[in-house]
JSON list of C-alpha atoms in Angstrom, two decimals:
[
{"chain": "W", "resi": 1, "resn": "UNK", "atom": "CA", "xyz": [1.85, -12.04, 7.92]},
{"chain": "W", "resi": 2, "resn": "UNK", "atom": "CA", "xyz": [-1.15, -9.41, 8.07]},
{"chain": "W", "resi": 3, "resn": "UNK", "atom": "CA", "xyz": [-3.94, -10.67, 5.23]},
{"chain": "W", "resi": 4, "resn": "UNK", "atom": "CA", "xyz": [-4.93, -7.30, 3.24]},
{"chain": "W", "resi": 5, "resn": "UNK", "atom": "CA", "xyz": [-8.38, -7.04, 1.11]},
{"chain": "W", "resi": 6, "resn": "UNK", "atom": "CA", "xyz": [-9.48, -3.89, -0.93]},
{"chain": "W", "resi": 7, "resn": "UNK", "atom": "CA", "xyz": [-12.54, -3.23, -1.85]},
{"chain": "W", "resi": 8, "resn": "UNK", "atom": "CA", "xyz": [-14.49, -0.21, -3.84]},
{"chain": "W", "resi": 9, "resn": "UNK", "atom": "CA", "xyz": [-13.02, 0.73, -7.02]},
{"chain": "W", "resi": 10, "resn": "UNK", "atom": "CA", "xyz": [-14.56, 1.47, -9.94]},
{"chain": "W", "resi": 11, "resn": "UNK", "atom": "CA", "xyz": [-15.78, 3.43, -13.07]},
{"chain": "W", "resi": 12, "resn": "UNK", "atom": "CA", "xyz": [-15.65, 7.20, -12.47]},
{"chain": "W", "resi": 13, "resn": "UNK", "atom": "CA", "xyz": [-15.81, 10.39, -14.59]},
{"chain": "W", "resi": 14, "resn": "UNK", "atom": "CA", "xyz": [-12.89, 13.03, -13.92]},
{"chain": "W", "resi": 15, "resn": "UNK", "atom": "CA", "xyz": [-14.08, 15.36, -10.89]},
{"chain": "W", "resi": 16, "resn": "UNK", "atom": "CA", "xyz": [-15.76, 12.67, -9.15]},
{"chain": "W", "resi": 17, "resn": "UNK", "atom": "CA", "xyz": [-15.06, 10.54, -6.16]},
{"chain": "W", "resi": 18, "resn": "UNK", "atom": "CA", "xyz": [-14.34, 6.92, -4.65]},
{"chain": "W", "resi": 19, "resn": "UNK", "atom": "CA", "xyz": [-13.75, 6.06, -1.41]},
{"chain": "W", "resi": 20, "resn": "UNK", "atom": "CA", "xyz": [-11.28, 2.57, -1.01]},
{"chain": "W", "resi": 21, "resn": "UNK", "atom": "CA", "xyz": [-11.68, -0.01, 1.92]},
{"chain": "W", "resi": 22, "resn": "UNK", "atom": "CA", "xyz": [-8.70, -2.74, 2.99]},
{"chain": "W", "resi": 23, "resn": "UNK", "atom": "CA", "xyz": [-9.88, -4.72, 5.61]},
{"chain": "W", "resi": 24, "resn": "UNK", "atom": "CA", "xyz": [-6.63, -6.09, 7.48]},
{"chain": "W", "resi": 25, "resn": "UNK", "atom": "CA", "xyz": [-6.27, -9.23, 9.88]},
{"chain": "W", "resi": 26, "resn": "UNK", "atom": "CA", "xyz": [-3.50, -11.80, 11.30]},
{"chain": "W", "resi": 27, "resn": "UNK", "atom": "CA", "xyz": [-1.42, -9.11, 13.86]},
{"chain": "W", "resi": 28, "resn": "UNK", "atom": "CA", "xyz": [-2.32, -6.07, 16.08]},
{"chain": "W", "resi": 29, "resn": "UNK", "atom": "CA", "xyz": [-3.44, -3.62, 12.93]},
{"chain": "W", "resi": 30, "resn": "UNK", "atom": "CA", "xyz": [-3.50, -0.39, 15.32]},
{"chain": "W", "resi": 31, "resn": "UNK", "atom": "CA", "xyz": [0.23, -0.91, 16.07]},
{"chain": "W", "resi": 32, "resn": "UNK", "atom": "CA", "xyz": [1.25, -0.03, 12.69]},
{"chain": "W", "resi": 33, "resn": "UNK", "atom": "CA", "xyz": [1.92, 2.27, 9.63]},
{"chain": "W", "resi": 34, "resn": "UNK", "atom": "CA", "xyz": [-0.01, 1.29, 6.76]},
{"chain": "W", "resi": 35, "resn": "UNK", "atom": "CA", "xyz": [-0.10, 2.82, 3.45]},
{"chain": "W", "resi": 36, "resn": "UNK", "atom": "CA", "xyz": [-1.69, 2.97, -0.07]},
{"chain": "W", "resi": 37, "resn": "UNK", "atom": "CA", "xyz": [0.12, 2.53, -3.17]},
{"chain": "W", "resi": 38, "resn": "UNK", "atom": "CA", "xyz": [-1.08, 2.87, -7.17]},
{"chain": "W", "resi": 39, "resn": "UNK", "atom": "CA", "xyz": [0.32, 1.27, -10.59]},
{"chain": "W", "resi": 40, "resn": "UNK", "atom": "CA", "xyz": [-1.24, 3.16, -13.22]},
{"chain": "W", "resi": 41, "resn": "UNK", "atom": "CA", "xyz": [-0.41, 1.36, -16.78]},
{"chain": "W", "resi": 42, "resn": "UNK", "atom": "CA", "xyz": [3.11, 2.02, -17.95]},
{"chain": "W", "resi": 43, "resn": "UNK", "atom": "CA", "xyz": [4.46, 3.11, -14.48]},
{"chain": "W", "resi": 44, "resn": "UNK", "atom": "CA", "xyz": [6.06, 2.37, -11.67]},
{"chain": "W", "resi": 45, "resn": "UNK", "atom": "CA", "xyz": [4.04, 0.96, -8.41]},
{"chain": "W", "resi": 46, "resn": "UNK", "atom": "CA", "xyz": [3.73, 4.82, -6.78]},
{"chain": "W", "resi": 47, "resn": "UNK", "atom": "CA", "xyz": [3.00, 5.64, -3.16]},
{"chain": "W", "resi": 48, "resn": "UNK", "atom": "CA", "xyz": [-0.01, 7.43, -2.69]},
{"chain": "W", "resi": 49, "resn": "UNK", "atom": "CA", "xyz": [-0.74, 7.92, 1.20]},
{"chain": "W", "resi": 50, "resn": "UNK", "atom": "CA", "xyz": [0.56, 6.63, 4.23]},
{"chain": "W", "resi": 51, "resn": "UNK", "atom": "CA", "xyz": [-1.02, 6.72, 8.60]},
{"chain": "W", "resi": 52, "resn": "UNK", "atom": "CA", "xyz": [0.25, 5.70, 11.61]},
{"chain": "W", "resi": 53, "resn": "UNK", "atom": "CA", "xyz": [-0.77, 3.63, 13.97]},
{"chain": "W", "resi": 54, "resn": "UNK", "atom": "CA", "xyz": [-2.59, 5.96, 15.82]},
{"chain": "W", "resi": 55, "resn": "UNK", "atom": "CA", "xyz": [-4.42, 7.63, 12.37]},
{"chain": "W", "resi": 56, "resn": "UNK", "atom": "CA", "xyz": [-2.32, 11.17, 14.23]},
{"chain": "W", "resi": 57, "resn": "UNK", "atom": "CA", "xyz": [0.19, 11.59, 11.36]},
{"chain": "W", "resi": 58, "resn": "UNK", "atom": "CA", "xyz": [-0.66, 11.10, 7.61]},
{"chain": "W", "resi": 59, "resn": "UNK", "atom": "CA", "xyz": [1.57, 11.39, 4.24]},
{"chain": "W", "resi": 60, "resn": "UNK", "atom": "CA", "xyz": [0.86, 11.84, 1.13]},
{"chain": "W", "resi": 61, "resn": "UNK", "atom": "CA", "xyz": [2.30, 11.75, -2.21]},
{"chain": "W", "resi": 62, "resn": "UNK", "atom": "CA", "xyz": [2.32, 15.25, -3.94]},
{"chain": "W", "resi": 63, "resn": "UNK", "atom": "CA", "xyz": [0.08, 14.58, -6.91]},
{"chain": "W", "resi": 64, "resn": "UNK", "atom": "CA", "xyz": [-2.29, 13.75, -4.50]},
{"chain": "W", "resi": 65, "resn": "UNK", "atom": "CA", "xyz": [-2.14, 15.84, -1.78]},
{"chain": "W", "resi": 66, "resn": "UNK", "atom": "CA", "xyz": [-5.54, 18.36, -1.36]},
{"chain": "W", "resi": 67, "resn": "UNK", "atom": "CA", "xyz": [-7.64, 15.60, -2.87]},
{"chain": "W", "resi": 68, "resn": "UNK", "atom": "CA", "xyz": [-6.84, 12.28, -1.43]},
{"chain": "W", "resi": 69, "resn": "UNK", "atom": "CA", "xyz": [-7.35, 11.54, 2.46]},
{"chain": "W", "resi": 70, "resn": "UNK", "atom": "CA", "xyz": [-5.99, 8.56, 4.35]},
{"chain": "W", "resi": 71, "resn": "UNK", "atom": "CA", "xyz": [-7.81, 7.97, 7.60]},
{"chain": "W", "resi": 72, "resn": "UNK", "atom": "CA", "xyz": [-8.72, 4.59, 9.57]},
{"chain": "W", "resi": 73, "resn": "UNK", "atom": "CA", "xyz": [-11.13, 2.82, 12.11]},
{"chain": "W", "resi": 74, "resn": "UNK", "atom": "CA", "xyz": [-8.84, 0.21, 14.40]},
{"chain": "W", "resi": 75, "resn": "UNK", "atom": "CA", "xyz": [-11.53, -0.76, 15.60]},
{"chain": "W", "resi": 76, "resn": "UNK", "atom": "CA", "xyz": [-13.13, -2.50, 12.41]},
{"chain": "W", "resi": 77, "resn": "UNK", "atom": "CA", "xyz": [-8.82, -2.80, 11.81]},
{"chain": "W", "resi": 78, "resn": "UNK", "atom": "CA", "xyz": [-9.49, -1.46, 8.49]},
{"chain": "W", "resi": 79, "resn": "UNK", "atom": "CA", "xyz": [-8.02, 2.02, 6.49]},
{"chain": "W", "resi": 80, "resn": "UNK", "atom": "CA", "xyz": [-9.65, 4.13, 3.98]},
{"chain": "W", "resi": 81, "resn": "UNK", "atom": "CA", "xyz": [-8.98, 6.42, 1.22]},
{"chain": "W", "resi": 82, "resn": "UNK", "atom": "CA", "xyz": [-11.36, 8.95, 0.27]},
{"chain": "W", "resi": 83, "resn": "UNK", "atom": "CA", "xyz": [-10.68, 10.19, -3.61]},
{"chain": "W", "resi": 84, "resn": "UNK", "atom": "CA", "xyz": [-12.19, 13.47, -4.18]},
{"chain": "W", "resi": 85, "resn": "UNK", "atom": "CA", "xyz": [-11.28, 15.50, -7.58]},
{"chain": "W", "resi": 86, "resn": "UNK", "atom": "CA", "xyz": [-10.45, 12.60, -9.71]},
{"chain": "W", "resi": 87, "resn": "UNK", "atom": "CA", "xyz": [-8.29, 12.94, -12.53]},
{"chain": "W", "resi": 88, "resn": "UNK", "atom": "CA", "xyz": [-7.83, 10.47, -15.80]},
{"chain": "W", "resi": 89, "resn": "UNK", "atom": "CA", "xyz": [-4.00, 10.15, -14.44]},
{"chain": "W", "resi": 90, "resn": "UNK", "atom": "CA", "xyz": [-5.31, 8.71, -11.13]},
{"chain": "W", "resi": 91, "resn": "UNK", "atom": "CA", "xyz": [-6.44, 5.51, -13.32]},
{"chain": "W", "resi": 92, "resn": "UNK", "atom": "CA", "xyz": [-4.45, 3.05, -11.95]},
{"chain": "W", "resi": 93, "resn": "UNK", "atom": "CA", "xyz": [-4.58, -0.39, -9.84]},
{"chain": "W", "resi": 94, "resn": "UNK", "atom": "CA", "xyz": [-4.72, 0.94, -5.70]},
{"chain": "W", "resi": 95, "resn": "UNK", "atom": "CA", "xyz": [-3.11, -1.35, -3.02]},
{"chain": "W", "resi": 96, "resn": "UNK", "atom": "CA", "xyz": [-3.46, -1.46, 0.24]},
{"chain": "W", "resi": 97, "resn": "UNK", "atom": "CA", "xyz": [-0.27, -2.23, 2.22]},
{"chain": "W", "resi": 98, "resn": "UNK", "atom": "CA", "xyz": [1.41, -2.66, 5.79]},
{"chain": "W", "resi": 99, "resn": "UNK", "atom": "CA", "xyz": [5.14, -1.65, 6.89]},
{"chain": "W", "resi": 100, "resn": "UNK", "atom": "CA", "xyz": [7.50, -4.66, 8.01]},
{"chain": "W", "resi": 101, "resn": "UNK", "atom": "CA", "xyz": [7.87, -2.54, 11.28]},
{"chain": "W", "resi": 102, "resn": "UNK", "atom": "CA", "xyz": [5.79, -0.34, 13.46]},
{"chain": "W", "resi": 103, "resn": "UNK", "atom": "CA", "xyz": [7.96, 2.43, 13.69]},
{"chain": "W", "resi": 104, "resn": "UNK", "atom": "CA", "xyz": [8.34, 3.23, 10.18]},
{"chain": "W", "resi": 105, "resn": "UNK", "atom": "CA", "xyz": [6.05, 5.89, 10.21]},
{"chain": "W", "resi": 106, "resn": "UNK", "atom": "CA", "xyz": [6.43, 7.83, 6.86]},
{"chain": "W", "resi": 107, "resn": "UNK", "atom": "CA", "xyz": [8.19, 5.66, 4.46]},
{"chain": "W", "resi": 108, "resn": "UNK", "atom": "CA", "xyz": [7.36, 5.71, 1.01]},
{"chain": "W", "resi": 109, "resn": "UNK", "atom": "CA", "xyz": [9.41, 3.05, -0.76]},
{"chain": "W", "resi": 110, "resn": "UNK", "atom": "CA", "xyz": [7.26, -0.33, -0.79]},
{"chain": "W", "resi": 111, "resn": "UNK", "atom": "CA", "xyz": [9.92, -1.97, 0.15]},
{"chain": "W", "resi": 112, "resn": "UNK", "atom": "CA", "xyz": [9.50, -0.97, 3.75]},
{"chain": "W", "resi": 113, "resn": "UNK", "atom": "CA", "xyz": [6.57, -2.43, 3.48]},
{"chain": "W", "resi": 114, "resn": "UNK", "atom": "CA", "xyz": [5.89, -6.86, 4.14]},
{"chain": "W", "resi": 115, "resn": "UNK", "atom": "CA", "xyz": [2.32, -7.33, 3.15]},
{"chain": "W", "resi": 116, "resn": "UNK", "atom": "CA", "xyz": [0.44, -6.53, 0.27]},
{"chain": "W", "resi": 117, "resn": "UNK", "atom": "CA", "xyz": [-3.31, -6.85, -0.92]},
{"chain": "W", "resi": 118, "resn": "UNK", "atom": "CA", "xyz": [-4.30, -8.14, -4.45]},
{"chain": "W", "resi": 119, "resn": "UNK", "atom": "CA", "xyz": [-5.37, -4.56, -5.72]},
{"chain": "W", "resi": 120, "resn": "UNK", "atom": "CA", "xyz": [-8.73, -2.51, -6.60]},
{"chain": "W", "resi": 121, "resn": "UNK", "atom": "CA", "xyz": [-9.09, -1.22, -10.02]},
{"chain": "W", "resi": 122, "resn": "UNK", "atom": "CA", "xyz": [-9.96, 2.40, -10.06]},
{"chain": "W", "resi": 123, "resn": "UNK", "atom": "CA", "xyz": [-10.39, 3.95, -13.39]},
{"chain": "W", "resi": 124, "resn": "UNK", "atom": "CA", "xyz": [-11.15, 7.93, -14.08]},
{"chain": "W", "resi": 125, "resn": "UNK", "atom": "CA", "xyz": [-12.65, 8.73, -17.46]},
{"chain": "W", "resi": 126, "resn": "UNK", "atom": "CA", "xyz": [-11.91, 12.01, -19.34]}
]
């Protein structure tokens, strides 16, 4: 239902930074959770940050916590996530995703979650 677009991966060397863009539209964007998943090669699609609807409460996976930040402007009804510290095992494809309901504030499995963006490549060299 909600159309999700990600935008500004790239090429980075290990201690660097990124900062990701997914521009939503097609429901009321503020109203809900929205999250940011990886799939690094090999692995399991991995949840990497979540934010409510509000941008007030914010989740994060623990190999990312202290470097990654979630945040969003409802107003442009697009999230973020700034990468700081970047490690070679952050090398992955990022998505951008929104829960199937507005109250599920939190969840991690992307199964709680009903649309999906095509991905961003981020890759960290070593």
């Amino acid at each position: 239902q909600v159309q999700l677009v990600e935008s500004g991966g790239g090429l980075v060397q290990a201690g660097g930074s990124l900062r990701l863009s997914c521009a939503a539209s097609g429901r009321t964007f503020s109203s809900y959770y929205m999250g940011w998943f990886r799939k690094a090669p090999a692995k399991e699609r991995e949840f990497v940050a979540g934010i409510n609807g509000s941008g007030g409460a914010k989740y994060y996976a623990d190999s990312v916590k202290g470097r990654f930040t979630i945040s969003r402007a409802n107003a442009k009804n697009t999230i973020y996530l700034q990468m700081n510290s970047l490690k070679s095992e952050d090398t992955a494809v990022y998505y951008c995703a929104a829960a199937r309901f507005s109250y599920y504030n939190g969840r991690t499995d992307e199964t709680d979650f009903a649309s999906w963006g095509q991905g961003t490549q981020v890759t960290v060299s070593s």
